[in-house]
PDB file of C-alpha atoms in Angstrom:
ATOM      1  CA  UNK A   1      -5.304  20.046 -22.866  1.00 51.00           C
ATOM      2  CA  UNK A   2      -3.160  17.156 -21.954  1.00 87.00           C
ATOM      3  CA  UNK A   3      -5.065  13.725 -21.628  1.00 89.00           C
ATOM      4  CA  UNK A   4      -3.282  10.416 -20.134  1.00 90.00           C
ATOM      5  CA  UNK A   5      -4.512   7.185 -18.771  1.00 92.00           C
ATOM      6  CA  UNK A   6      -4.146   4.737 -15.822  1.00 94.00           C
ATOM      7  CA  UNK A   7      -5.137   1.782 -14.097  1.00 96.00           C
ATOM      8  CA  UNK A   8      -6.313   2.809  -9.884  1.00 95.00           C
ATOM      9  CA  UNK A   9      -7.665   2.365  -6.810  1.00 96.00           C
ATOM     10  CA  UNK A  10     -10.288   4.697  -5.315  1.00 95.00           C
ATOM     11  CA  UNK A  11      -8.705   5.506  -1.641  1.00 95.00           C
ATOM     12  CA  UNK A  12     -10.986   8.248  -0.606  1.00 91.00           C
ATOM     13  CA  UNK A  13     -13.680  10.500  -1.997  1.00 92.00           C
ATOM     14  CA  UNK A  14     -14.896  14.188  -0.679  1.00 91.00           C
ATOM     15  CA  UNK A  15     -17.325  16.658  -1.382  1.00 89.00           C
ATOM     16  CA  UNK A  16     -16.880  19.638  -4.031  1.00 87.00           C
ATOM     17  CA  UNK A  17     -19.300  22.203  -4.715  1.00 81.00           C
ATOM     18  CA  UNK A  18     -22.827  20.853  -5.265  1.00 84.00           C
ATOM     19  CA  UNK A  19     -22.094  17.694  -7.318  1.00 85.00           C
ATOM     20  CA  UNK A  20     -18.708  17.457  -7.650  1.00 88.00           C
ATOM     21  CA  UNK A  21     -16.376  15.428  -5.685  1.00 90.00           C
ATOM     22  CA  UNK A  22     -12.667  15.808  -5.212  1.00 93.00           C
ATOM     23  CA  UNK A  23     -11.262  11.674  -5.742  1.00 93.00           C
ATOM     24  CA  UNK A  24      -8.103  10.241  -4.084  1.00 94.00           C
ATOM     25  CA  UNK A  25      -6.338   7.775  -6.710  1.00 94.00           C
ATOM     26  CA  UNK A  26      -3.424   5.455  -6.295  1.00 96.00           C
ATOM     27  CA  UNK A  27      -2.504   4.705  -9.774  1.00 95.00           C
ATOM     28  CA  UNK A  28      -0.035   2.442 -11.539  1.00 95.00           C
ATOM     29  CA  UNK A  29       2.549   4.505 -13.068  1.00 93.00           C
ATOM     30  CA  UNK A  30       1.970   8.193 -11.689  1.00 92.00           C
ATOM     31  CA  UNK A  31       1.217   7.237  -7.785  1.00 92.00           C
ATOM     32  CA  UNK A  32      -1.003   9.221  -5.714  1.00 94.00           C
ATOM     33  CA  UNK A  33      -3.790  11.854  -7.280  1.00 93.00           C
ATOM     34  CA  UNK A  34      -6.099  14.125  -6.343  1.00 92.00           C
ATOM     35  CA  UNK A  35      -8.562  14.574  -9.501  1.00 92.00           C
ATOM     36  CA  UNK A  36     -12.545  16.539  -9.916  1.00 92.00           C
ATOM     37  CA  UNK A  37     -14.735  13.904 -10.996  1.00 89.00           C
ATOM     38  CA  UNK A  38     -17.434  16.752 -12.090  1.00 87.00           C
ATOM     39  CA  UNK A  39     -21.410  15.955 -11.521  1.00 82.00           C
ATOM     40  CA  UNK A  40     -21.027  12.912 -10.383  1.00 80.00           C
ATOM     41  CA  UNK A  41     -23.202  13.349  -7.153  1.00 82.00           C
ATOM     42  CA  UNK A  42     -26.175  13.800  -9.555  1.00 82.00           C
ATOM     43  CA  UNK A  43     -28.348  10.865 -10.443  1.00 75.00           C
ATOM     44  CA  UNK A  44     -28.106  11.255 -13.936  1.00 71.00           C
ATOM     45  CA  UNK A  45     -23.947  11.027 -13.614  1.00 76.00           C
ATOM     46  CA  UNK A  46     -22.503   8.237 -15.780  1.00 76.00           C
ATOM     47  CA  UNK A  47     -19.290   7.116 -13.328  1.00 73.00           C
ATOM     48  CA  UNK A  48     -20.498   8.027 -10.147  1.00 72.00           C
ATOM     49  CA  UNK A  49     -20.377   4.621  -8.597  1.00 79.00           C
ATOM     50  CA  UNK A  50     -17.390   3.400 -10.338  1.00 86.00           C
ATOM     51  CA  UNK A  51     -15.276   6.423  -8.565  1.00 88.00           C
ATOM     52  CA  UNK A  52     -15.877   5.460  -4.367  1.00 90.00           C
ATOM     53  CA  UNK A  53     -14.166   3.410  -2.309  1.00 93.00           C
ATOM     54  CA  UNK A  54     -12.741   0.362  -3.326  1.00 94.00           C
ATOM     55  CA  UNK A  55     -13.335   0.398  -7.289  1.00 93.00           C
ATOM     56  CA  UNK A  56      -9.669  -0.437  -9.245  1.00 96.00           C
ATOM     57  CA  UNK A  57     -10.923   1.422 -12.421  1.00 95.00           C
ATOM     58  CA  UNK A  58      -9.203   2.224 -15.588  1.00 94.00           C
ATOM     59  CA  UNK A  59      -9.111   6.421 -15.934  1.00 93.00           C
ATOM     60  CA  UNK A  60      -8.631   8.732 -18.258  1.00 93.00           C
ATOM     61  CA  UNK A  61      -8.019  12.208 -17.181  1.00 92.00           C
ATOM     62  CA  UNK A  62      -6.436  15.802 -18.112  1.00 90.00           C
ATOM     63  CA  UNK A  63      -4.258  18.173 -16.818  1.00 88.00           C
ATOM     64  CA  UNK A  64      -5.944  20.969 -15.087  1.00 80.00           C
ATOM     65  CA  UNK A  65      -5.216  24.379 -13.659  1.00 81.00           C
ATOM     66  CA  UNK A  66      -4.616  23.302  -9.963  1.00 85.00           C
ATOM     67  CA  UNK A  67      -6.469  19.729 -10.090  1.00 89.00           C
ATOM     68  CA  UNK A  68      -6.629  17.475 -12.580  1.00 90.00           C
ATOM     69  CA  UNK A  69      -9.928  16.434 -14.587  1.00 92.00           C
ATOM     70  CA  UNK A  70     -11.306  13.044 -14.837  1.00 91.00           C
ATOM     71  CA  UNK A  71     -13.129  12.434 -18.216  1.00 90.00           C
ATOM     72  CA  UNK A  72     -13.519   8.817 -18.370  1.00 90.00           C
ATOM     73  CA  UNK A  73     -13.933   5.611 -15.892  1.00 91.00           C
ATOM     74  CA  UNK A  74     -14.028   1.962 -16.743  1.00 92.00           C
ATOM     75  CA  UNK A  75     -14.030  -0.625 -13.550  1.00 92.00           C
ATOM     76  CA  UNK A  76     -12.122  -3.378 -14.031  1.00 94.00           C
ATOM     77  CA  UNK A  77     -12.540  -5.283 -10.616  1.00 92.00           C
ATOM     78  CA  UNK A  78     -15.156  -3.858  -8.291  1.00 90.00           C
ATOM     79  CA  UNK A  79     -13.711  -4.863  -4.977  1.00 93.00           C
ATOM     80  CA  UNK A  80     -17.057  -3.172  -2.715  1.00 90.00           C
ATOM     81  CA  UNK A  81     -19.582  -4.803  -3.642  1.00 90.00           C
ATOM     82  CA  UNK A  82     -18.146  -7.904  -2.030  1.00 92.00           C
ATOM     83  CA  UNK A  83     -16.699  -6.001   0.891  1.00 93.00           C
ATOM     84  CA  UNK A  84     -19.018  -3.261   2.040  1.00 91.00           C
ATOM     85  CA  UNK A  85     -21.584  -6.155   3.584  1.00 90.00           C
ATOM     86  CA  UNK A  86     -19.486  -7.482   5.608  1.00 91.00           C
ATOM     87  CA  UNK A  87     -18.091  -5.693   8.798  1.00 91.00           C
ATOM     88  CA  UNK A  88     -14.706  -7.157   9.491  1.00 91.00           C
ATOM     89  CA  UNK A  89     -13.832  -7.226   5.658  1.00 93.00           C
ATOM     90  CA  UNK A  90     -15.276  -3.591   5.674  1.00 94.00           C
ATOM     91  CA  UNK A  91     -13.046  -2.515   8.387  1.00 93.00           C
ATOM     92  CA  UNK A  92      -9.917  -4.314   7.139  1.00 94.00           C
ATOM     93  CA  UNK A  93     -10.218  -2.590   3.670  1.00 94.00           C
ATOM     94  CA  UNK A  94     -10.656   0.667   4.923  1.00 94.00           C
ATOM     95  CA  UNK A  95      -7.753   0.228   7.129  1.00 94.00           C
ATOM     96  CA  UNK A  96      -5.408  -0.867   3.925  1.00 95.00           C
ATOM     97  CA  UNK A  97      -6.668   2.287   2.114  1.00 95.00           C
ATOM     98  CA  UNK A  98      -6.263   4.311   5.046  1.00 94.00           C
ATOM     99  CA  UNK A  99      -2.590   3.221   5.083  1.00 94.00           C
ATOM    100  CA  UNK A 100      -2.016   3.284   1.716  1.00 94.00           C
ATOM    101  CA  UNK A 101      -3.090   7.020   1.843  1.00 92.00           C
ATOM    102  CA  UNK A 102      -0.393   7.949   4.092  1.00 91.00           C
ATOM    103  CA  UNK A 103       2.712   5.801   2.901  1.00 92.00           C
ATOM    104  CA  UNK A 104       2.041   7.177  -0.761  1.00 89.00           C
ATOM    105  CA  UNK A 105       2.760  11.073   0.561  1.00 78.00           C
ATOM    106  CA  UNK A 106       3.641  12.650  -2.504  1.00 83.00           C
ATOM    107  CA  UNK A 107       1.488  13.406  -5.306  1.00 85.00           C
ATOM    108  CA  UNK A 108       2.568  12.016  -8.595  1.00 83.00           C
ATOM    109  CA  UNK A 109       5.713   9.950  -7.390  1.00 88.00           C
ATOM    110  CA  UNK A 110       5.222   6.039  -8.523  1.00 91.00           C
ATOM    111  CA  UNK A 111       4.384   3.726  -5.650  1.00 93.00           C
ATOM    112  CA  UNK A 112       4.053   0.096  -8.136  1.00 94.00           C
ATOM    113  CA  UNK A 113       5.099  -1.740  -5.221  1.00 95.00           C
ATOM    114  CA  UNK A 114       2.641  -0.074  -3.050  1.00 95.00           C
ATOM    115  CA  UNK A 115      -0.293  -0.154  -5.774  1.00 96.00           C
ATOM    116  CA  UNK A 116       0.200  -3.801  -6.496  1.00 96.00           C
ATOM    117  CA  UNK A 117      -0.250  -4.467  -2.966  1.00 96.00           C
ATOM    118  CA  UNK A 118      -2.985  -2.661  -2.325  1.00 96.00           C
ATOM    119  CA  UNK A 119      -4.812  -4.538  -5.081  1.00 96.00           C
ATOM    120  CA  UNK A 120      -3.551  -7.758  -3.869  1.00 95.00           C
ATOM    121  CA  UNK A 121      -5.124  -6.908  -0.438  1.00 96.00           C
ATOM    122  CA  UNK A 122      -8.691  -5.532  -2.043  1.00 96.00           C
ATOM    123  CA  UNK A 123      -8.156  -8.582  -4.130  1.00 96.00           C
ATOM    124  CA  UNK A 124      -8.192 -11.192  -0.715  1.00 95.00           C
ATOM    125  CA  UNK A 125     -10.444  -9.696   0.446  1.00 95.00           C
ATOM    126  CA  UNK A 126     -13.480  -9.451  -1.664  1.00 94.00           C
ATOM    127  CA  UNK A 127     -12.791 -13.189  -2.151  1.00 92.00           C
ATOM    128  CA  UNK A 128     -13.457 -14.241   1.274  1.00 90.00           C
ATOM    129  CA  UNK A 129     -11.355 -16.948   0.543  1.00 89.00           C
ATOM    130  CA  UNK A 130      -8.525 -15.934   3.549  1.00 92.00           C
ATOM    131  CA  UNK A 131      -9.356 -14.341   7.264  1.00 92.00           C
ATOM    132  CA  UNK A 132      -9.883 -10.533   6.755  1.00 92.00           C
ATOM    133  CA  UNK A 133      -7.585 -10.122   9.906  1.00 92.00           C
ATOM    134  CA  UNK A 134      -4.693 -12.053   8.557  1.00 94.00           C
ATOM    135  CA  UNK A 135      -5.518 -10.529   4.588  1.00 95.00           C
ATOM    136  CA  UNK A 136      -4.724  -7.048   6.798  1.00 95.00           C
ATOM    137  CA  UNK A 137      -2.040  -8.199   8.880  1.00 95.00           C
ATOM    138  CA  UNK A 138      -0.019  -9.508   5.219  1.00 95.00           C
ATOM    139  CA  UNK A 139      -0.582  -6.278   3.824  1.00 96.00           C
ATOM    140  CA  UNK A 140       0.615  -4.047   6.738  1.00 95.00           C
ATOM    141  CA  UNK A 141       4.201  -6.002   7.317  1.00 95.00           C
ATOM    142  CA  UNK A 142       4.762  -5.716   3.857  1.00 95.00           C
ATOM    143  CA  UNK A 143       3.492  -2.071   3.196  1.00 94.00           C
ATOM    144  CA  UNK A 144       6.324  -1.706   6.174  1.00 93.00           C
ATOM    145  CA  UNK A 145       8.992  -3.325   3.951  1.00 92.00           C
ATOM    146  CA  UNK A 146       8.000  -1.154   0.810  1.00 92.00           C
ATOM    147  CA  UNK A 147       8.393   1.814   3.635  1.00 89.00           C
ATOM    148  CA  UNK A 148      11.262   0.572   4.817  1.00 89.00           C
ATOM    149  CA  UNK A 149      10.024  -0.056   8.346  1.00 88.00           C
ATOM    150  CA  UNK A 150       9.621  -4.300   8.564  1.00 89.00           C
ATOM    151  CA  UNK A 151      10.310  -5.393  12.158  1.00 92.00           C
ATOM    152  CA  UNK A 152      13.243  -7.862  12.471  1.00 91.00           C
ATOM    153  CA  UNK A 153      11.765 -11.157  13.281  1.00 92.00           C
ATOM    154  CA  UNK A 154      14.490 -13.391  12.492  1.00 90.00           C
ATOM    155  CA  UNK A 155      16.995 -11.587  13.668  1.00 91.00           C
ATOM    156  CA  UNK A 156      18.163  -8.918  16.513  1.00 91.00           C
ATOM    157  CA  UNK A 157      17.035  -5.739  15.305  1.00 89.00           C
ATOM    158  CA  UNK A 158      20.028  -3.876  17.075  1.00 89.00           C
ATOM    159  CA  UNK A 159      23.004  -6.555  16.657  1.00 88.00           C
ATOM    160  CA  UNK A 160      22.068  -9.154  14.108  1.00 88.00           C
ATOM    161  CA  UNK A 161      22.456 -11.935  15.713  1.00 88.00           C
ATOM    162  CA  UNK A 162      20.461 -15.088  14.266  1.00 88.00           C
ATOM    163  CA  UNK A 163      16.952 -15.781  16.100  1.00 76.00           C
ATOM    164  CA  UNK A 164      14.738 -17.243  17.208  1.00 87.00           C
ATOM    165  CA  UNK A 165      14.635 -14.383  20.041  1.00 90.00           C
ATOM    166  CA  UNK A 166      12.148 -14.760  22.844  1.00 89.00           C
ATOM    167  CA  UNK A 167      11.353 -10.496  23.418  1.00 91.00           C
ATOM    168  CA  UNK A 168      10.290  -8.236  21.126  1.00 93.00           C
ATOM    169  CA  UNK A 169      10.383  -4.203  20.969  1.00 91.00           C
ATOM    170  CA  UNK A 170       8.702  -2.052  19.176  1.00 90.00           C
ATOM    171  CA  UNK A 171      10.655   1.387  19.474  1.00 88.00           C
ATOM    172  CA  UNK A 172      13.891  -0.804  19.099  1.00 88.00           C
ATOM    173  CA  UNK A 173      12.701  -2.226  15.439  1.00 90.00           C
ATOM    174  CA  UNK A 174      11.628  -5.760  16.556  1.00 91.00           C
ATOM    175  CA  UNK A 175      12.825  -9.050  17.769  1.00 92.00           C
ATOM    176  CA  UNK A 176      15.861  -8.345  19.964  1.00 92.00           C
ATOM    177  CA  UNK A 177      18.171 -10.873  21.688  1.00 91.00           C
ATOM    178  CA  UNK A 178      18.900 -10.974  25.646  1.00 89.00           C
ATOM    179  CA  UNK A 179      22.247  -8.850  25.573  1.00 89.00           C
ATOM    180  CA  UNK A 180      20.365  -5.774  23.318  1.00 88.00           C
ATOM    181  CA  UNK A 181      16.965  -6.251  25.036  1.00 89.00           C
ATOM    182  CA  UNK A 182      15.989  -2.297  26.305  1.00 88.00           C
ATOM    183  CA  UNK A 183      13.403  -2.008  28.827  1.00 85.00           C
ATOM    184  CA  UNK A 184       9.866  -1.952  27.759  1.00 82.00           C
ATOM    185  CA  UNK A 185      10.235  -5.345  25.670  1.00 87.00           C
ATOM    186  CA  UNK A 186       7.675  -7.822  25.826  1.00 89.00           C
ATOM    187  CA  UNK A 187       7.635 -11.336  25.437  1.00 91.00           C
ATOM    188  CA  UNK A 188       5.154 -12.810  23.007  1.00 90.00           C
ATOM    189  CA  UNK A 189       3.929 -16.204  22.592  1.00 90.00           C
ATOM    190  CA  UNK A 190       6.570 -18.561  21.062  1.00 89.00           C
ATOM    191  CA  UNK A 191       4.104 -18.887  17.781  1.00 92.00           C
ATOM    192  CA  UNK A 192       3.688 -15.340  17.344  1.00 92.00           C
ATOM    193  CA  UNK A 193       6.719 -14.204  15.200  1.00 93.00           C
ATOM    194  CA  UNK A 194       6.769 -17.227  12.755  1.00 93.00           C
ATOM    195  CA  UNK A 195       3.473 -16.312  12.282  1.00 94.00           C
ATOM    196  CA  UNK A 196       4.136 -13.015  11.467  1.00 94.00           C
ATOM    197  CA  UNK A 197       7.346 -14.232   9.401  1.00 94.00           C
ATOM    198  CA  UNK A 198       4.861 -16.242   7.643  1.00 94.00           C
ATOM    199  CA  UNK A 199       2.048 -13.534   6.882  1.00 95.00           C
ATOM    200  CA  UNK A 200       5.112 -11.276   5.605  1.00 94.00           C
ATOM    201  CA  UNK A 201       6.832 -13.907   3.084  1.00 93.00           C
ATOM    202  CA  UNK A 202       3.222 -15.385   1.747  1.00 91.00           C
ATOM    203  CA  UNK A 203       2.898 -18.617   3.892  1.00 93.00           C
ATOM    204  CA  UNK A 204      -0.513 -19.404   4.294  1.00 93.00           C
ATOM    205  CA  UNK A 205      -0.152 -23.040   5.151  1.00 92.00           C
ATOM    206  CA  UNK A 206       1.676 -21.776   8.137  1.00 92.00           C
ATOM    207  CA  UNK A 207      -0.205 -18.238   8.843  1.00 93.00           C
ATOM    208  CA  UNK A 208      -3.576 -20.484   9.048  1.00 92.00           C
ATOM    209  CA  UNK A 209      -2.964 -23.382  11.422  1.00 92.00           C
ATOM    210  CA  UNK A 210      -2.141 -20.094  14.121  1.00 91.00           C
ATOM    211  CA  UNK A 211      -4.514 -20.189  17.117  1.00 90.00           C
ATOM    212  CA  UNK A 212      -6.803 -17.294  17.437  1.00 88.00           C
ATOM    213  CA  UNK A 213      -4.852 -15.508  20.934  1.00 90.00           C
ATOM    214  CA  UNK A 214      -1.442 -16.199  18.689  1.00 91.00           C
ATOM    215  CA  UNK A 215      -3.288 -14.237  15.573  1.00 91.00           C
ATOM    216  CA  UNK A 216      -4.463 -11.262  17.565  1.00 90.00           C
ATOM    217  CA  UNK A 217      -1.186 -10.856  19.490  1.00 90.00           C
ATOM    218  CA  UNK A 218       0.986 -10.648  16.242  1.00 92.00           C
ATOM    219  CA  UNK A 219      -2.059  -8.570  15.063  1.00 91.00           C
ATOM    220  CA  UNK A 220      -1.552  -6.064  18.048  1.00 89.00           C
ATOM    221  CA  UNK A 221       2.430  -6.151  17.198  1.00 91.00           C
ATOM    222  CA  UNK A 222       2.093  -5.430  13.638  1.00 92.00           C
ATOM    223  CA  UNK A 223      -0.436  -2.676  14.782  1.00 90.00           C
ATOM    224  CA  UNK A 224       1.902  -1.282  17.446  1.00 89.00           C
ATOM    225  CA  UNK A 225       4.843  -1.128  15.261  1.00 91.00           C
ATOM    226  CA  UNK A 226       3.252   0.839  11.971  1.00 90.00           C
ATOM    227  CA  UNK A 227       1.644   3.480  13.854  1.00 88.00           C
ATOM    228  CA  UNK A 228       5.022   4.086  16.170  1.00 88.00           C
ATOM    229  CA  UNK A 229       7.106   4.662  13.016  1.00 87.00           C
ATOM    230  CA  UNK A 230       4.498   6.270  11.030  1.00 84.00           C
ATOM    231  CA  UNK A 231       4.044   8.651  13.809  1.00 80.00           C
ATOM    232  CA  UNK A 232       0.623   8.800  13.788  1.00 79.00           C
ATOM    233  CA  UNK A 233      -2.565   6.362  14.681  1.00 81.00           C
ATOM    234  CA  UNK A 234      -4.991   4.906  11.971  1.00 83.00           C
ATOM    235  CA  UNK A 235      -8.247   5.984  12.435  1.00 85.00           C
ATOM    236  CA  UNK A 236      -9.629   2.753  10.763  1.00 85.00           C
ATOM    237  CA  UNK A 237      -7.637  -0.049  12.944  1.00 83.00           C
ATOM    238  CA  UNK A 238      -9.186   0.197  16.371  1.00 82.00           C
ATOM    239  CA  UNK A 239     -12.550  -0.712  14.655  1.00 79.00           C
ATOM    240  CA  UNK A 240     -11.146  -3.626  12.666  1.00 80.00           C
ATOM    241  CA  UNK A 241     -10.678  -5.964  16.287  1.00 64.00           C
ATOM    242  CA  UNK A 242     -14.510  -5.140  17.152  1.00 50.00           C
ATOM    243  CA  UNK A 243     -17.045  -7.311  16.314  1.00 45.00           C
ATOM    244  CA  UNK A 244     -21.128  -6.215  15.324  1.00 41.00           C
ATOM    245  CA  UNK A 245     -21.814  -7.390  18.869  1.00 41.00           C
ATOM    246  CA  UNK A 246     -19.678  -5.790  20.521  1.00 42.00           C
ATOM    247  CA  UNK A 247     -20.152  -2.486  18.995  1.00 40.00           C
ATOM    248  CA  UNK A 248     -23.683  -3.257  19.740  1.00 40.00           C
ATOM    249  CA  UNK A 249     -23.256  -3.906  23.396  1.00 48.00           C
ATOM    250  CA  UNK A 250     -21.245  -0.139  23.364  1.00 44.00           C
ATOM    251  CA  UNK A 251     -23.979   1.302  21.716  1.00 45.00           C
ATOM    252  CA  UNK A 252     -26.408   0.003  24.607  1.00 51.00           C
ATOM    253  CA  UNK A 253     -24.408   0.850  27.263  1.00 52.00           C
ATOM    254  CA  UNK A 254     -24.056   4.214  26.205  1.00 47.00           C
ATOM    255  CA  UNK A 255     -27.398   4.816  25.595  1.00 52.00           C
ATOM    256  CA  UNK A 256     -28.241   3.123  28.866  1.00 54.00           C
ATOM    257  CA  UNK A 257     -25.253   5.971  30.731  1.00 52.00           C
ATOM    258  CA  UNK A 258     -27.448   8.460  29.202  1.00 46.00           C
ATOM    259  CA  UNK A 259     -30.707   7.320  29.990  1.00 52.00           C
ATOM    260  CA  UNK A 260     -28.832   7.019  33.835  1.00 51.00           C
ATOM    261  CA  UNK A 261     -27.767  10.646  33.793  1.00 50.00           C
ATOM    262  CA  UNK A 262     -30.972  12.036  32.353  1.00 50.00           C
ATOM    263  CA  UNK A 263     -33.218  10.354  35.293  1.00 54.00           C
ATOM    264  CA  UNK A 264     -30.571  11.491  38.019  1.00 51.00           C
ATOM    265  CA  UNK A 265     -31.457  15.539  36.733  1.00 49.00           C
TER     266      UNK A 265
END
């Protein structure tokens, strides 16, 4: 039986048998893992809550036949309990693990880059010390750059040539100057790509004194631009724009369509 040891972050959790549960780990120095945390869905289990969502934990765990074994957890920061209460934060962290999951592909290749800045993110967030919006926005232009996907802001993303540029495309990498622009470009608002410069070098001096319709634009960019090169949508970042209300107001509506539809039979 080999036995080794890491620092991670829960990223997702799923059932296994009757009280097992199959846990999704982004560790320090051996990436992405899939390991059994066995019993821990019974009451009497002595890790179950420091193995969901959220939890950076210190493991220990062995090598196993197809999946490996974890036989010790020790939380070192435990990120939920100052997350899970509050809906926007909620939504923002899911959304960072969500992404996290699918930039770190392949089992057991190191991701430090990625790791730190998924802790970094968890980190700002249970803090409540920075906007959740702008905590997820940071995260996502630089999980790009680890990925090797940042959009050009600075510069053209087809020739080079020095910004600021007025258009910006999303298929064509970025910020692109009059003489590359391709159709389809849009034009943002003149404050929207320093303040996505600024989110992606660490500015928050800058990143805060953004208007709200200037944050939710380069929120919809940043959006736009890591789900077209990760070729797939995030389940987790429509819901982070909604608001309680407003997912209360959907709720009544629908329940007010059906309501309609059963009277008219």
């Amino acid at each position: 039986m080999s036995l080794y040891r890491d620092t991670a972050v829960v990223l997702r959790v799923q059932k296994l048998g009757e009280a097992d549960r199959i846990i999704t780990l982004l560790s320090r120095r051996y990436g992405k893992l899939r390991a059994v945390a066995k019993g821990v869905r019974r009451t009497t289990s002595r890790f179950g809550a420091r193995v969901e969502p959220f939890c950076h934990v210190d493991v220990q765990l062995y090598t196993g036949r197809t999946l490996d074994v974890i036989t010790q957890v020790q939380t070192i920061d435990a990120f939920g309990v100052h997350i899970v209460d509050d809906y926007q934060r909620y939504t923002a962290a899911c959304a960072v693990l969500e992404t996290v999951d699918r930039l770190a592909a392949e089992e057991g290749e190191p991701v430090l880059r990625l790791y730190l800045l998924a802790v970094g993110a968890l980190r700002a967030l249970a803090g409540r010390e920075r906007d959740a919006s702008q905590v997820l926005d940071a995260f996502l232009l630089r999980a790009m750059a680890f990925a090797g996907w940042a959009p050009a802001l600075t510069e053209c993303a087809r020739c080079g040539a020095s910004g600021p540029h007025a258009t910006f495309n999303v298929q064509g990498g970025g910020a692109v100057c009059p003489e590359c622009r391709p159709a389809g470009s849009v034009r943002p608002s003149q404050h929207t790509l320093p303040l996505m410069e600024a989110l992606l070098h660490g500015d928050w001096d800058a990143a805060e004194e953004a208007a709200g319709p200037v944050r939710r634009e380069a929120s919809g960019l940043i959006a736009a631009h890591l789900q077209w090169y990760m070729e797939r949508q995030l389940r987790s970042l429509p819901l982070v724009e909604r608001t309680v209300p407003e997912l209360i107001r959907e709720r009544a509506a629908d329940a007010e369509l059906v309501e309609a539809a059963t009277d008219g039979r």
